[in-house]
């Protein structure tokens, strides 16, 4: 339980508090402020995981999201796979273990909340390092609406990892003051633990805030664990810093091998010595800070190995501190099993490696230069340019509304980053016509030491004899220099192809350390400039985002809205079983005690055919069509004539697409000369209104007509059956409900207690029926009055299943169930609904196509299973009758398929509707329907099976 | 004459609304008459006929003598009235706009109104509404047709402080939206009132 590698003081950790966690089953301790990685290193543990393909030991190699090594599975507080130990904040009770490259999804539901917030700003600053803070301050001081997001647990960026000073005080004091100043601006949103992971068109950026992950079991349940910020910014400042790049050499994956800057972070931010004896291998001056800082902290720095023949001007500083500096030398390999024990160091000149000497160490620090974190810039389709001196890709153009500042733009000194942040923010403000504040002071930073030029070195020639097979480019994929050599040898030149061939850059870090290395090595192998190989495409997300976070609150009941009618609670109380119809919840049937669906539906059907039933039909689409040209519009939309309809009357109509195929059907009530109420199918309500608007707005703007959705303005209760006249007549005594006074397909207005009610003689069952329309405010009252009036007649509420059976018995198709977009009105046996008089209507042209006259078109017919028992599964295929009762070998010619199938109370047998080739010619024939391996003989009939002469509609 | 009982789709939510903190108050608005007006030319003639000036600035609403006039499109408005019955409002407005080539349809029951008040209301709305609700942008008199969660809504701002809004939502989506709002408000709801 000890932490032998913890420094006696320093770091941004709360040393007064100790938290306990387990790793690989072992109980360890750390402090708030630690990451899992820093706590493991403090306990002396470098090895964290095992590599995915080769099973090699892997450890913590960086200090944040660029780490290619420390992949862990979290078990407690909630199972989560494939996280980096470097980005998991330590908390009490954390349980994790190292991963062999792959994790395990939780097998229990994630009970944590996730949500999203939309936010709008003038300036979004990504990154709260020196450049980002300077930019945010400039924007905030000017009075702009600002968001500052940063992925770390606290602001400061690179300042958290060093000993820099500003205004002659520790730089973190300036950071604290800047954060406090930002908090004082009401229109500044400052979010830490928030990763901007995607930048999209028009200033849209997605960021993930980890709100309670770091609290472990103490996380409040009502606060979302993670939040996706959907930020729309007029201007974006990307100040995302830079990632240190390794150099590839043999056995460079051995735990204890780490980026030099990461070691500095572990020391200064977490108070952890990543080892006792270090070798520092570098191509540039930045690693000298790590060497000197570690040395001061008590690490024995055995050698600073500088690949540059001339070394660094900082050599003297090191030697003064007693550090040996080897210029013109490289690390060629490592020794050790679980952990590095030796670095192999050799002279290096003109690309030639000399003989290696082993230097004992338990920590090998590497710096191959810095890659600006240009991800968000590149995602926004910003072009990158290769900088020969830095050996890195930089933003290569100006983008509208997105600018890059600080290290992300290749500025690596503190004073420069601060000034760049301010400069970029001012440019952004200027573009928004916001003047900067008069007082916009930057802190005084020490004059930058101009570093000696780095040398660009992607890899050290492999002298180990392994021929590049242990020189790892992408540690997560176990992909090596040898793999790249093989890819290029196979003729691949495009970096995109090499990526896919080698899988480099496809693991959880998406190539943060390996991407540019691959560009460089491929360029070297092809003998072309690195600019020409370029980079692979940067795509969101910058770091992995859990699907749960993207789903947010759209889970469970909120996954998809449930639309309900005004009677919903009545239906629930009545024990209805519901059916999803689009987003609507509709009662499917109302089972009585002991009834299954079949029994309930037979009972409901019988009631409607012999007594009286009542349905909540409120979900039917309703469109109010008004204007002097309303009739003209409807004549053009429907296949039949609507303009001849009399006020007070109702007509059934069919609508087709321009291809002549049925898209919707329903009834039309003429309310006035210039006003119609159009009824659509439940599912077609929005589509039909859009269809109307499309024609009115784009093709016929001359028509004086307006269409308004009134679907929810009216509830609709069909009262159906021979006794419906008694029920409706008794509730609305002022209406003469006789057939003579109130004939089929007419409507009448009346009132109930002063509330307007509309009655319409429309039947979707073939029975005498009255549809009752009323404002939904009164839905429950009117429904209950109807039930009361119907009680003497045994009025029976019925659901959609009974509605379907009743209409199918009459051969009324459901558009979308009995049709599929290839069916014409003629196919449905509705040639009568296609006008021959109208000059034109949508679909008319298509009816004259030869294919429409094909006698073998599929036509709607009825089917009666000969055994009077089988309910044919909907969707069943129909084949020719086989005398032997055996299905012939495939391919079996298909005649069509079953579109609707039910038990019929009226017929006392099951029946079906089907689309059958040349179906009307086959009426009277017997065909076969394969059901569960046997052929069921069925008789082809007309589509209307009940009351074909229509004797019942008037009661 | 006995009055017919009226019911409201959010009756069952009243208790849950009661338990919300003052920072996020939800109240179902009383039913009012609403009419959807279509009119291609607005001006003195229309104002005289209707007895009010229809707002012509996009995404705005104005108070009227007994309700609101909400801009829904270049030729479409929503008029509300707290004093007229739905059929009276429709008849009056229709008579006024017909001679001008307009039309009017009663949509009183198409949508219900939800009043959202409190200091945290903007935060709640921002969890599911992509438009900018900052008071400087969406102050009193502004309106928007947008989505809240997955429900289409008409959103009206009633104050310059961003703490008073009316959401008009299709009646069939009212329950979904109420659940969605209660869920969004959970973060601001005291522990004792939460139903977890």
Coordinates of C-alpha atoms in Angstrom, one line a residue, chain A residues 178-527:
Chain A
X178 CA -7.5 34.2 -15.0
X179 CA -10.0 31.5 -14.0
X180 CA -11.4 33.7 -11.3
X181 CA -11.6 36.7 -13.7
X182 CA -13.5 34.5 -16.3
X183 CA -15.9 33.4 -13.6
X184 CA -16.8 37.0 -13.0
X185 CA -18.1 37.5 -16.5
X186 CA -21.7 36.4 -16.6
X187 CA -21.6 35.4 -20.3
X188 CA -18.5 33.2 -20.0
X189 CA -19.0 29.4 -19.7
X190 CA -15.8 27.8 -18.5
X191 CA -15.8 24.0 -18.5
X192 CA -13.0 21.7 -17.4
X193 CA -13.0 17.9 -17.9
X194 CA -14.6 18.8 -21.3
X195 CA -13.1 17.5 -24.5
X196 CA -14.1 19.2 -27.8
X197 CA -14.2 16.1 -29.8
X198 CA -15.6 17.2 -33.1
X199 CA -15.7 20.3 -35.2
X200 CA -18.2 20.6 -38.0
X201 CA -19.5 23.1 -40.5
X202 CA -20.7 26.6 -39.5
X203 CA -19.0 26.8 -36.1
X204 CA -20.6 23.7 -34.7
X205 CA -18.5 21.9 -32.1
X206 CA -19.3 18.9 -30.0
X207 CA -17.7 18.5 -26.6
X208 CA -18.0 15.9 -24.0
X209 CA -18.0 17.0 -20.3
X210 CA -17.1 14.3 -17.8
X211 CA -19.2 15.7 -14.9
X212 CA -19.2 13.0 -12.2
X213 CA -16.8 10.3 -13.4
X214 CA -14.2 11.5 -11.0
X215 CA -16.6 11.2 -8.0
X216 CA -16.9 7.5 -8.2
X217 CA -19.7 6.1 -6.0
X218 CA -20.2 9.5 -4.5
X219 CA -21.6 10.8 -7.8
X220 CA -25.1 12.2 -7.3
X221 CA -27.6 10.2 -9.3
X222 CA -29.6 13.1 -10.5
X223 CA -26.7 14.8 -12.2
X224 CA -25.7 13.5 -15.6
X225 CA -22.4 11.6 -15.5
X226 CA -21.4 12.9 -18.9
X227 CA -22.8 15.7 -21.0
X228 CA -22.5 16.4 -24.7
X229 CA -22.2 20.1 -25.3
X230 CA -23.5 21.1 -28.7
X231 CA -21.8 24.4 -29.1
X232 CA -22.5 26.8 -31.9
X233 CA -19.8 29.5 -32.1
X234 CA -19.5 32.4 -34.4
X235 CA -15.8 32.1 -34.0
X236 CA -13.6 29.3 -32.7
X237 CA -10.1 29.5 -31.3
X238 CA -8.3 26.2 -31.2
X239 CA -5.6 26.3 -28.6
X240 CA -5.2 22.6 -28.1
X241 CA -1.5 22.5 -27.6
X242 CA 0.8 19.8 -29.0
X243 CA 1.5 16.1 -28.5
X244 CA 5.1 15.0 -28.0
X245 CA 6.2 12.5 -30.6
X246 CA 8.3 9.5 -29.9
X247 CA 11.2 8.2 -32.0
X248 CA 10.9 4.6 -33.1
X249 CA 13.6 2.1 -32.3
X250 CA 13.8 -1.6 -31.5
X251 CA 11.9 -2.7 -28.4
X252 CA 10.6 0.8 -27.9
X253 CA 7.4 -0.6 -26.3
X254 CA 9.0 -1.9 -23.1
X255 CA 7.3 -0.5 -20.0
X256 CA 9.4 2.3 -18.5
X257 CA 9.7 3.9 -21.9
X258 CA 7.9 7.2 -21.8
X259 CA 7.6 10.5 -23.6
X260 CA 9.9 13.0 -21.9
X261 CA 7.3 15.7 -21.4
X262 CA 5.0 13.1 -19.7
X263 CA 7.7 12.4 -17.1
X264 CA 7.7 16.1 -16.4
X265 CA 4.0 16.1 -16.0
X266 CA 4.1 13.1 -13.6
X267 CA 6.7 14.9 -11.6
X268 CA 5.3 18.4 -11.4
X269 CA 1.5 17.8 -11.6
X270 CA 1.2 14.5 -9.7
X271 CA 4.3 14.5 -7.5
X272 CA 5.5 11.2 -8.9
X273 CA 9.0 10.1 -10.0
X274 CA 8.5 7.8 -13.0
X275 CA 11.8 6.0 -12.1
X276 CA 15.1 6.1 -10.3
X277 CA 17.6 6.0 -13.1
X278 CA 16.8 7.6 -16.4
X279 CA 18.2 7.8 -19.9
X280 CA 16.8 10.7 -21.9
X281 CA 16.8 10.3 -25.7
X282 CA 15.9 13.4 -27.7
X283 CA 16.1 15.1 -31.0
X284 CA 15.3 18.6 -29.6
X285 CA 15.9 20.9 -26.7
X286 CA 12.5 20.4 -24.9
X287 CA 13.6 17.1 -23.3
X288 CA 16.4 18.9 -21.5
X289 CA 13.8 20.4 -19.1
X290 CA 12.7 16.9 -18.3
X291 CA 16.2 15.7 -17.7
X292 CA 17.1 18.7 -15.5
X293 CA 13.8 18.7 -13.5
X294 CA 14.0 14.9 -12.8
X295 CA 17.6 15.2 -11.8
X296 CA 16.7 18.0 -9.4
X297 CA 14.0 15.8 -8.0
X298 CA 16.5 13.0 -7.3
X299 CA 16.4 10.9 -10.4
X300 CA 19.8 9.7 -11.5
X301 CA 19.9 10.8 -15.1
X302 CA 22.5 8.4 -16.6
X303 CA 22.7 10.1 -19.9
X304 CA 21.1 12.6 -22.2
X305 CA 21.3 11.1 -25.6
X306 CA 20.9 13.8 -28.3
X307 CA 20.6 12.7 -31.9
X308 CA 22.0 16.0 -33.1
X309 CA 25.7 15.9 -33.9
X310 CA 26.2 19.4 -32.6
X311 CA 24.0 18.7 -29.5
X312 CA 22.3 21.5 -27.7
X313 CA 23.3 24.8 -26.2
X314 CA 21.8 23.4 -23.0
X315 CA 24.5 20.8 -22.7
X316 CA 26.4 23.1 -20.3
X317 CA 23.4 23.4 -18.0
X318 CA 23.3 19.6 -17.8
X319 CA 26.9 19.1 -17.3
X320 CA 26.9 21.7 -14.6
X321 CA 24.2 19.6 -12.9
X322 CA 26.4 16.5 -13.3
X323 CA 24.5 15.0 -16.2
X324 CA 26.3 13.3 -19.0
X325 CA 25.3 14.4 -22.5
X326 CA 26.0 12.3 -25.5
X327 CA 25.6 14.3 -28.7
X328 CA 25.3 12.6 -32.0
X329 CA 24.0 9.5 -30.4
X330 CA 20.8 7.5 -30.4
X331 CA 19.0 4.8 -28.5
X332 CA 19.0 1.7 -30.6
X333 CA 17.0 -0.6 -28.3
X334 CA 16.2 -1.6 -24.8
X335 CA 16.7 -4.6 -22.5
X336 CA 14.4 -5.9 -19.9
X337 CA 11.4 -8.1 -19.5
X338 CA 8.5 -6.5 -17.7
X339 CA 10.3 -3.2 -17.5
X340 CA 13.2 -1.6 -19.2
X341 CA 16.6 -2.4 -17.5
X342 CA 19.0 -0.9 -20.1
X343 CA 18.9 1.5 -22.9
X344 CA 21.2 0.6 -25.8
X345 CA 23.0 3.7 -26.9
X346 CA 25.1 4.1 -30.0
X347 CA 26.8 6.9 -31.9
X348 CA 24.8 8.2 -34.8
X349 CA 26.1 10.2 -37.7
X350 CA 24.9 10.7 -41.3
X351 CA 22.2 8.1 -40.7
X352 CA 24.7 5.5 -39.7
X353 CA 24.5 3.8 -36.3
X354 CA 27.6 2.7 -34.5
X355 CA 28.1 0.0 -31.9
X356 CA 25.7 0.0 -29.0
X357 CA 26.6 0.3 -25.3
X358 CA 24.1 -0.7 -22.6
X359 CA 23.3 1.9 -20.0
X360 CA 21.4 0.7 -17.0
X361 CA 18.1 2.5 -16.3
X362 CA 14.5 1.9 -15.2
X363 CA 13.2 4.8 -17.2
X364 CA 13.8 5.7 -20.8
X365 CA 12.5 9.1 -21.8
X366 CA 12.0 9.9 -25.5
X367 CA 11.3 13.1 -27.4
X368 CA 11.2 13.2 -31.1
X369 CA 9.7 16.7 -31.3
X370 CA 6.1 18.0 -31.0
X371 CA 3.1 17.5 -33.2
X372 CA 0.6 20.4 -32.9
X373 CA -2.8 19.1 -32.0
X374 CA -4.4 20.2 -35.3
X375 CA -7.3 17.7 -35.1
X376 CA -10.2 20.2 -34.8
X377 CA -8.7 22.4 -37.5
X378 CA -8.3 19.5 -39.8
X379 CA -11.8 18.1 -39.0
X380 CA -13.1 21.5 -40.2
X381 CA -11.4 20.7 -43.5
X382 CA -8.4 23.0 -42.8
X383 CA -5.5 22.1 -45.0
X384 CA -2.2 21.2 -43.2
X385 CA 1.3 22.0 -44.3
X386 CA 4.4 20.1 -43.3
X387 CA 7.1 22.1 -41.5
X388 CA 10.5 20.8 -42.4
X389 CA 12.2 22.3 -39.3
X390 CA 9.7 21.1 -36.8
X391 CA 9.1 17.8 -38.6
X392 CA 5.4 18.4 -38.0
X393 CA 2.2 19.3 -39.7
X394 CA 0.8 22.8 -39.0
X395 CA -2.4 24.6 -40.0
X396 CA -1.7 25.6 -43.6
X397 CA -4.4 28.0 -44.3
X398 CA -6.8 30.5 -42.8
X399 CA -10.3 29.3 -42.2
X400 CA -13.4 31.4 -41.8
X401 CA -14.5 31.3 -38.2
X402 CA -11.8 29.0 -36.9
X403 CA -8.3 30.0 -36.0
X404 CA -5.5 28.1 -34.3
X405 CA -3.3 29.6 -31.5
X406 CA -0.3 28.7 -29.5
X407 CA 1.5 25.3 -29.7
X408 CA -1.3 24.0 -31.9
X409 CA -0.1 26.5 -34.4
X410 CA 3.6 25.7 -33.8
X411 CA 4.4 28.4 -31.2
X412 CA 6.3 26.7 -28.5
X413 CA 7.4 29.3 -26.0
X414 CA 5.3 30.7 -23.2
X415 CA 5.4 34.4 -24.1
X416 CA 4.7 33.5 -27.7
X417 CA 1.7 31.4 -26.8
X418 CA 0.2 34.1 -24.6
X419 CA 0.6 36.7 -27.3
X420 CA -0.7 34.3 -30.0
X421 CA -3.8 33.6 -28.0
X422 CA -4.5 37.3 -27.6
X423 CA -3.8 38.0 -31.2
X424 CA -6.1 35.3 -32.5
X425 CA -8.9 36.2 -30.1
X426 CA -8.6 39.9 -31.2
X427 CA -8.8 38.8 -34.8
X428 CA -11.9 36.8 -34.0
X429 CA -13.5 39.7 -32.2
X430 CA -12.7 42.0 -35.1
X431 CA -14.4 39.7 -37.5
X432 CA -17.4 39.9 -35.2
X433 CA -17.1 43.7 -35.0
X434 CA -16.5 43.5 -31.3
X435 CA -13.9 46.0 -30.2
X436 CA -11.3 44.7 -27.7
X437 CA -11.3 46.0 -24.1
X438 CA -9.1 48.9 -23.3
X439 CA -7.4 46.9 -20.5
X440 CA -6.4 43.6 -21.9
X441 CA -3.0 43.0 -20.3
X442 CA -1.0 39.9 -20.8
X443 CA 1.2 38.7 -17.9
X444 CA 4.9 39.3 -18.2
X445 CA 6.7 36.1 -19.3
X446 CA 10.5 35.6 -19.3
X447 CA 12.1 36.2 -22.6
X448 CA 12.1 33.0 -24.5
X449 CA 15.4 31.1 -24.9
X450 CA 15.7 30.4 -28.6
X451 CA 16.1 26.7 -28.9
X452 CA 18.6 25.1 -31.2
X453 CA 17.0 23.5 -34.3
X454 CA 15.7 20.0 -33.7
X455 CA 16.6 17.2 -36.0
X456 CA 13.8 15.3 -37.6
X457 CA 14.2 11.6 -36.8
X458 CA 11.3 9.2 -37.3
X459 CA 13.2 6.0 -36.5
X460 CA 16.5 4.7 -35.6
X461 CA 17.8 2.1 -38.0
X462 CA 17.2 -1.3 -36.5
X463 CA 20.6 -2.9 -35.6
X464 CA 19.0 -5.5 -33.3
X465 CA 18.5 -8.0 -36.1
X466 CA 14.8 -8.0 -35.7
X467 CA 14.5 -6.0 -39.0
X468 CA 11.9 -3.6 -37.7
X469 CA 9.6 -6.2 -36.3
X470 CA 10.0 -4.9 -32.8
X471 CA 10.2 -1.2 -33.8
X472 CA 6.7 -0.2 -32.9
X473 CA 5.0 2.6 -34.6
X474 CA 1.5 2.0 -33.3
X475 CA 1.8 0.2 -30.0
X476 CA -2.0 -0.3 -29.7
X477 CA -2.1 -2.2 -32.9
X478 CA 1.2 -3.9 -32.5
X479 CA 2.1 -2.3 -35.8
X480 CA 5.8 -1.9 -36.6
X481 CA 8.2 -0.4 -39.1
X482 CA 8.4 -3.9 -40.7
X483 CA 4.6 -3.7 -41.3
X484 CA 5.0 -0.3 -43.0
X485 CA 7.9 -1.7 -45.1
X486 CA 5.7 -4.6 -46.1
X487 CA 2.9 -2.2 -47.0
X488 CA 5.1 0.0 -49.2
X489 CA 6.7 -3.1 -50.6
X490 CA 3.2 -4.3 -51.6
X491 CA 2.9 -1.2 -53.7
X492 CA 0.9 1.0 -51.4
X493 CA 1.8 4.7 -51.7
X494 CA -1.2 6.5 -50.2
X495 CA -1.1 7.0 -46.5
X496 CA -4.8 6.1 -46.4
X497 CA -4.0 2.7 -47.9
X498 CA -1.0 2.2 -45.6
X499 CA -3.2 3.0 -42.7
X500 CA -5.8 0.3 -43.7
X501 CA -3.1 -2.3 -44.6
X502 CA -1.2 -1.9 -41.3
X503 CA -4.2 -0.7 -39.1
X504 CA -1.9 2.0 -37.8
X505 CA -3.9 4.8 -36.3
X506 CA -7.2 2.9 -36.1
X507 CA -7.0 2.1 -32.4
X508 CA -8.5 4.1 -29.5
X509 CA -6.0 7.0 -29.9
X510 CA -6.6 7.3 -33.6
X511 CA -2.9 7.8 -34.3
X512 CA -2.0 10.6 -31.9
X513 CA 1.5 9.3 -31.5
X514 CA 1.7 7.1 -34.6
X515 CA 0.1 9.1 -37.4
X516 CA 2.9 11.6 -38.2
X517 CA 5.5 8.9 -37.6
X518 CA 3.9 6.9 -40.3
X519 CA 3.8 9.8 -42.6
X520 CA 7.5 10.3 -42.1
X521 CA 8.5 6.7 -42.4
X522 CA 6.4 6.2 -45.5
X523 CA 8.0 9.3 -47.1
X524 CA 11.4 8.0 -46.2
X525 CA 10.7 4.6 -47.7
X526 CA 9.2 6.1 -50.9
X527 CA 11.9 8.8 -51.1

